[in-house]
XYZ file of C-alpha atoms in Angstrom:
409
model
C 3.505 11.405 10.111
C 0.891 11.926 7.449
C -2.170 9.696 7.467
C -2.206 6.160 6.145
C -2.694 5.700 2.429
C -4.096 2.236 3.011
C -6.674 3.524 5.449
C -7.522 6.739 3.517
C -8.350 4.823 0.275
C -10.367 2.150 2.118
C -12.347 4.774 3.937
C -12.963 6.749 0.731
C -14.480 3.659 -0.803
C -16.622 2.903 2.240
C -17.752 6.535 2.490
C -18.819 6.595 -1.180
C -20.774 3.382 -0.811
C -22.424 4.312 2.508
C -25.576 6.308 3.041
C -25.252 9.846 4.323
C -22.302 12.174 4.876
C -19.009 10.710 5.955
C -16.266 12.770 7.559
C -12.627 11.787 7.108
C -10.436 13.688 9.489
C -6.730 14.333 8.756
C -6.724 12.106 5.645
C -3.662 11.611 3.503
C -3.139 14.336 0.859
C -1.103 12.542 -1.807
C -1.313 11.480 -5.422
C -2.747 8.014 -4.604
C -5.382 9.459 -2.250
C -6.323 12.162 -4.807
C -6.740 9.506 -7.456
C -9.127 7.570 -5.230
C -10.985 10.685 -4.217
C -11.504 11.595 -7.859
C -12.655 8.022 -8.600
C -15.390 8.067 -6.007
C -16.489 11.526 -7.208
C -16.668 10.241 -10.805
C -18.950 7.460 -9.527
C -21.339 10.041 -8.097
C -20.243 10.602 -4.556
C -20.251 14.161 -3.271
C -16.765 15.352 -2.284
C -16.016 18.427 -0.244
C -12.350 19.109 0.618
C -11.732 21.295 3.635
C -8.455 21.850 5.537
C -7.807 18.685 7.465
C -11.221 17.249 6.629
C -12.935 15.604 3.678
C -16.717 15.247 3.579
C -18.064 12.476 1.348
C -21.731 12.127 0.596
C -22.342 8.426 -0.194
C -24.676 6.823 -2.672
C -25.923 3.887 -0.604
C -24.457 1.441 -3.076
C -26.160 3.022 -6.120
C -23.316 4.529 -8.185
C -23.496 6.437 -11.418
C -21.475 5.701 -14.586
C -19.263 8.625 -15.653
C -18.999 9.523 -19.322
C -15.172 9.385 -19.270
C -12.868 6.595 -18.031
C -11.745 6.747 -14.428
C -8.026 7.463 -14.249
C -6.359 5.567 -11.328
C -2.949 7.236 -12.224
C -0.335 5.070 -10.528
C -2.568 3.934 -7.644
C -3.014 0.118 -7.370
C -5.618 0.489 -4.604
C -7.617 2.905 -6.718
C -7.407 0.606 -9.769
C -8.649 -2.410 -7.814
C -11.180 -0.777 -5.487
C -12.669 1.359 -8.291
C -12.966 -1.603 -10.588
C -15.007 -3.468 -7.923
C -17.162 -0.346 -7.332
C -17.980 -0.002 -11.033
C -19.951 -3.221 -10.867
C -22.536 -1.287 -8.819
C -22.841 1.532 -11.320
C -25.931 2.162 -13.512
C -24.024 1.709 -16.756
C -20.672 0.825 -18.360
C -17.487 2.206 -16.728
C -13.862 1.971 -17.823
C -11.026 2.176 -15.267
C -7.499 2.843 -16.546
C -4.294 4.442 -15.372
C -0.710 5.415 -16.169
C 1.474 3.020 -18.124
C 3.202 1.384 -15.117
C -0.131 0.682 -13.474
C -1.406 -0.999 -16.676
C 1.366 -3.519 -16.191
C 0.083 -4.632 -12.802
C -2.249 -7.702 -12.736
C -5.984 -7.529 -12.235
C -7.308 -10.796 -13.685
C -7.962 -12.482 -10.307
C -10.179 -9.600 -9.258
C -12.054 -9.647 -12.571
C -12.589 -13.395 -12.156
C -13.838 -13.085 -8.588
C -16.293 -10.357 -9.471
C -17.554 -12.530 -12.351
C -18.179 -15.331 -9.875
C -20.579 -12.974 -8.083
C -22.474 -12.061 -11.214
C -20.642 -9.018 -12.464
C -20.134 -8.301 -16.092
C -16.553 -7.013 -16.060
C -13.565 -7.697 -18.353
C -9.889 -6.814 -18.859
C -7.480 -7.415 -21.717
C -4.813 -10.122 -21.174
C -5.234 -9.936 -17.400
C -4.190 -6.272 -17.039
C -5.904 -2.877 -16.886
C -7.860 -1.160 -18.257
C -11.045 -2.805 -16.987
C -14.488 -2.362 -18.383
C -17.624 -3.028 -16.349
C -21.234 -2.981 -17.636
C -22.511 -2.233 -14.132
C -25.880 -3.375 -12.977
C -24.930 -4.837 -9.564
C -23.848 -8.090 -8.045
C -25.835 -11.258 -7.619
C -23.857 -12.663 -4.731
C -22.689 -16.178 -4.046
C -19.292 -17.705 -3.356
C -15.948 -16.797 -4.843
C -12.390 -17.953 -4.211
C -9.957 -15.059 -4.785
C -6.421 -15.815 -5.895
C -4.385 -13.365 -3.779
C -0.869 -14.534 -4.671
C -0.255 -11.356 -6.639
C -2.111 -8.950 -4.360
C -4.209 -8.995 -1.220
C -6.027 -5.947 -2.733
C -8.113 -8.316 -4.909
C -9.870 -9.687 -1.857
C -10.204 -6.279 -0.240
C -11.868 -4.932 -3.382
C -14.394 -7.778 -3.431
C -15.187 -7.349 0.278
C -15.756 -3.557 -0.071
C -18.641 -4.091 -2.517
C -19.948 -7.356 -1.058
C -22.538 -5.687 1.289
C -24.372 -4.418 -1.814
C -24.861 -7.793 -3.514
C -28.433 -9.082 -3.761
C -27.570 -12.223 -1.766
C -24.990 -13.192 0.775
C -21.380 -13.268 -0.400
C -18.732 -15.751 0.749
C -15.117 -14.802 -0.009
C -12.414 -17.423 0.260
C -8.669 -17.030 -0.402
C -6.309 -19.017 -2.524
C -2.506 -18.640 -2.097
C -0.313 -16.707 0.320
C -0.773 -13.012 0.805
C -0.358 -10.177 3.242
C -3.539 -11.113 5.054
C -3.165 -8.213 7.520
C -4.267 -5.856 4.762
C -7.451 -7.889 4.249
C -8.012 -7.759 7.985
C -7.674 -3.975 7.715
C -10.495 -3.915 5.181
C -12.681 -6.273 7.240
C -12.255 -4.109 10.332
C -13.100 -0.914 8.460
C -16.255 -2.519 7.084
C -17.302 -3.874 10.497
C -16.787 -0.375 11.922
C -19.185 0.925 9.299
C -21.833 -1.615 10.234
C -21.292 -4.315 7.595
C -22.694 -7.740 8.455
C -19.329 -9.478 8.018
C -18.199 -12.596 9.869
C -14.967 -14.577 9.537
C -15.131 -18.302 8.996
C -12.449 -20.907 9.162
C -9.640 -21.278 6.641
C -9.400 -17.634 5.547
C -13.023 -17.059 4.552
C -15.617 -14.315 5.198
C -19.347 -14.175 4.886
C -20.963 -10.810 4.094
C -24.703 -10.321 4.495
C -26.582 -7.861 2.253
C -27.111 -4.472 3.858
C -25.933 -0.916 3.882
C -23.008 0.805 5.498
C -22.987 3.670 7.979
C -21.141 6.766 6.879
C -17.955 6.884 8.957
C -16.764 9.848 10.980
C -13.191 8.995 11.711
C -9.694 10.299 12.155
C -7.351 8.423 9.843
C -4.473 6.707 11.701
C -0.855 7.494 10.910
C 0.957 5.909 7.928
C 2.957 3.091 9.515
C 4.424 2.153 6.107
C 5.874 5.649 5.640
C 7.085 5.757 9.228
C 9.219 2.660 8.528
C 11.272 4.641 6.046
C 12.090 7.319 8.596
C 12.876 4.697 11.250
C 15.145 3.005 8.758
C 17.088 6.300 8.544
C 17.757 6.007 12.274
C 18.865 2.393 11.878
C 21.218 3.223 9.039
C 22.822 6.225 10.648
C 23.005 5.292 14.351
C 20.796 8.287 15.107
C 17.326 8.387 16.616
C 13.945 9.181 14.977
C 10.738 9.724 16.982
C 7.354 9.530 15.265
C 5.115 11.548 17.579
C 1.650 10.309 16.397
C 2.214 6.553 16.188
C -0.664 5.671 18.460
C -0.594 2.172 19.877
C -3.049 -0.254 18.362
C -2.543 0.749 14.750
C -4.128 -1.859 12.523
C -1.654 -1.629 9.678
C 0.699 -4.609 9.337
C 3.735 -2.408 8.781
C 3.438 -1.154 12.360
C 5.254 -4.383 13.230
C 8.382 -3.431 11.267
C 9.987 -2.009 14.393
C 10.376 -5.612 15.661
C 12.572 -6.315 12.673
C 14.629 -3.312 13.427
C 15.006 -4.493 16.996
C 16.318 -7.784 15.672
C 18.922 -5.874 13.756
C 20.145 -4.209 16.960
C 18.017 -1.063 17.128
C 16.623 0.195 20.365
C 12.804 0.683 20.156
C 10.930 2.587 22.788
C 7.441 4.134 23.220
C 6.149 7.017 25.278
C 2.429 7.243 24.665
C 1.912 7.991 20.965
C 5.630 8.690 20.454
C 7.585 5.784 18.979
C 11.387 6.076 18.902
C 13.911 4.011 17.061
C 17.628 4.459 17.853
C 20.115 2.869 15.493
C 23.031 0.738 16.733
C 26.742 1.248 16.161
C 26.595 -1.811 13.889
C 23.566 -3.428 12.267
C 23.168 -7.174 12.580
C 22.174 -9.371 9.640
C 18.798 -11.071 9.857
C 16.802 -13.957 8.343
C 13.217 -12.659 8.126
C 9.929 -13.771 6.535
C 8.409 -10.467 5.460
C 5.158 -11.935 3.900
C 2.937 -9.933 6.256
C 4.508 -6.622 5.206
C 6.096 -7.019 1.788
C 6.152 -3.242 1.125
C 9.065 -3.099 3.553
C 11.340 -5.270 1.496
C 12.751 -1.980 0.207
C 13.719 -0.575 3.562
C 14.946 -3.929 4.941
C 17.057 -4.708 1.845
C 18.807 -1.382 2.212
C 19.574 -2.037 5.874
C 20.752 -5.563 5.083
C 23.192 -4.035 2.541
C 24.683 -2.031 5.429
C 24.838 -4.920 7.914
C 27.980 -6.950 7.954
C 27.141 -10.597 7.062
C 24.488 -12.376 5.014
C 20.779 -11.616 5.412
C 17.813 -13.390 3.858
C 14.465 -11.760 3.230
C 11.743 -14.338 2.513
C 8.094 -14.369 1.458
C 8.286 -11.238 -0.739
C 7.524 -12.592 -4.161
C 4.443 -10.403 -4.373
C 6.767 -7.366 -4.499
C 7.583 -8.323 -8.061
C 4.097 -7.053 -9.090
C 4.075 -3.724 -7.218
C 5.020 -0.405 -8.797
C 8.021 -2.257 -10.362
C 9.640 -5.573 -9.830
C 11.066 -4.533 -6.541
C 13.281 -7.561 -6.030
C 14.938 -7.147 -9.361
C 15.282 -3.381 -8.881
C 16.830 -3.811 -5.394
C 19.343 -6.362 -6.780
C 20.294 -4.046 -9.604
C 20.593 -0.828 -7.623
C 22.343 -2.325 -4.575
C 24.798 -3.910 -7.009
C 25.850 -0.422 -8.077
C 27.156 -0.014 -4.525
C 29.119 -3.238 -4.631
C 26.612 -5.272 -2.628
C 26.189 -8.937 -3.611
C 22.420 -9.758 -3.933
C 21.155 -13.235 -4.811
C 17.679 -13.106 -6.315
C 15.081 -15.900 -6.152
C 11.384 -15.872 -7.007
C 10.240 -15.275 -3.398
C 13.304 -13.975 -1.627
C 16.558 -12.013 -1.614
C 19.847 -13.015 -0.035
C 22.045 -10.014 0.628
C 25.718 -10.048 1.736
C 26.191 -6.676 3.339
C 28.979 -4.591 4.824
C 30.642 -3.729 1.531
C 28.425 -0.952 0.261
C 30.323 2.045 -1.121
C 29.375 5.141 -3.096
C 29.356 7.051 -5.285
C 26.318 5.765 -7.267
C 23.148 7.026 -8.813
C 20.242 4.860 -7.751
C 17.260 4.597 -10.115
C 13.775 4.530 -8.530
C 11.575 3.188 -11.421
C 8.665 5.511 -10.545
C 8.497 3.666 -7.180
C 7.993 5.790 -4.124
C 9.174 3.089 -1.684
C 12.500 2.634 -3.494
C 13.121 6.348 -3.342
C 12.325 6.584 0.356
C 14.298 3.464 1.174
C 17.408 4.780 -0.645
C 17.501 7.820 1.578
C 18.811 5.532 4.335
C 21.757 4.681 2.087
C 22.355 8.414 1.735
C 22.443 8.685 5.542
C 25.108 6.003 5.777
C 27.268 6.426 2.618
C 28.898 9.252 0.716
C 28.018 9.990 -2.870
C 24.544 8.546 -3.079
C 22.217 10.194 -5.640
C 18.539 9.285 -5.770
C 17.017 9.668 -9.228
C 13.492 11.036 -9.624
C 12.985 11.818 -5.914
C 9.648 13.433 -6.627
C 8.011 10.045 -7.084
C 7.485 10.017 -3.294
C 4.482 12.253 -3.919
C 2.485 9.112 -4.625
C 2.076 8.582 -0.849
C 4.275 11.044 1.068
C 4.741 14.385 -0.688
C 6.582 15.954 2.275
C 9.117 13.129 2.684
C 12.262 14.974 1.621
C 11.332 18.033 3.683
C 10.880 15.796 6.737
C 14.176 14.020 6.047
C 15.865 17.441 5.878
C 14.304 18.343 9.176
C 15.897 15.238 10.703
C 19.323 16.554 9.711
C 20.135 14.691 6.546
C 21.795 17.199 4.178
C 20.572 17.079 0.582
C 21.236 19.000 -2.531
C 19.709 18.907 -5.975
C 21.879 17.764 -8.843
C 21.288 18.205 -12.591
C 19.360 15.416 -14.217
């Protein structure tokens, strides 16, 4: 598997903020990671790209304001992390992105940074953002994470460079595992960060050590390949899925096991073998909402009614994923009941042919490949959108034996 997008972009931010040269080994080479890499370079970090290795010369928290806006493209992590980082710049900075990204919320992050003394604004709660720079005072903020855990992660990444101690508290449900991912990466880099009761962290002022680290595999992307095995009754082995991965989506194999898959491990090799017949499930997916796409597809193939709970946040990702899944699975004759925070799917009736739209959403495109493995006549529109996080996805899928052919648009 390629490296984790979540880890690559967090480590890029930490490397740019740290003092000295950081080395990221086997990082993810994708559109999202390139957007983040260009963002840290625009803020003054030195960036050297070598085969299998990126060297980042950090600025010790003293960033420079670029003359032009930072373009986050379609990357939510870049938009949120870069917005927080601009508060440490020596002048005004605008962060913007492609049209779909400008429809993703950012007001809770702007409010939290304001609590800490930043002068940063957005229009109507959405990008672009504009920061006047100048640094952070510190203090206490309560971050509303109902729409994204990335808001809290962004604040935590810059908190070590505030003048005074920062306390970050959370309001609302979120995929807390991704915040834990940020906290662990900061602690590894020497941040003075301690967890308090009731989802709160204290961060003492101080610098970060430049990391020298090999980026762990992308557990989120691996889920899509393991879903292929579940859908087809075949077997897929991910050879570099080292145990102890910090990403929440590494736990998705437990959901696959509940659907009847056989899950086995041999060292770093993690294998999922699909059953003859998938079983329906009732699952709270709040800890790994990105996988609502893969799970919904498998529920459409399982005979019976499945319920996927705790995934309201997926409505504010690249697209409204719950509405998109209901619409596209409906094209296959699958009954999907939509609610604000859940989907109820009555599976076992899916039939092709159908052309499934992907809404510029890499996870929808990858998830729909599992339908192509199980049904005849499935066409995935705009398959190239997977380049956001996994440019080699379709080549890897072909290598697993799924026959594909290009059709005219």
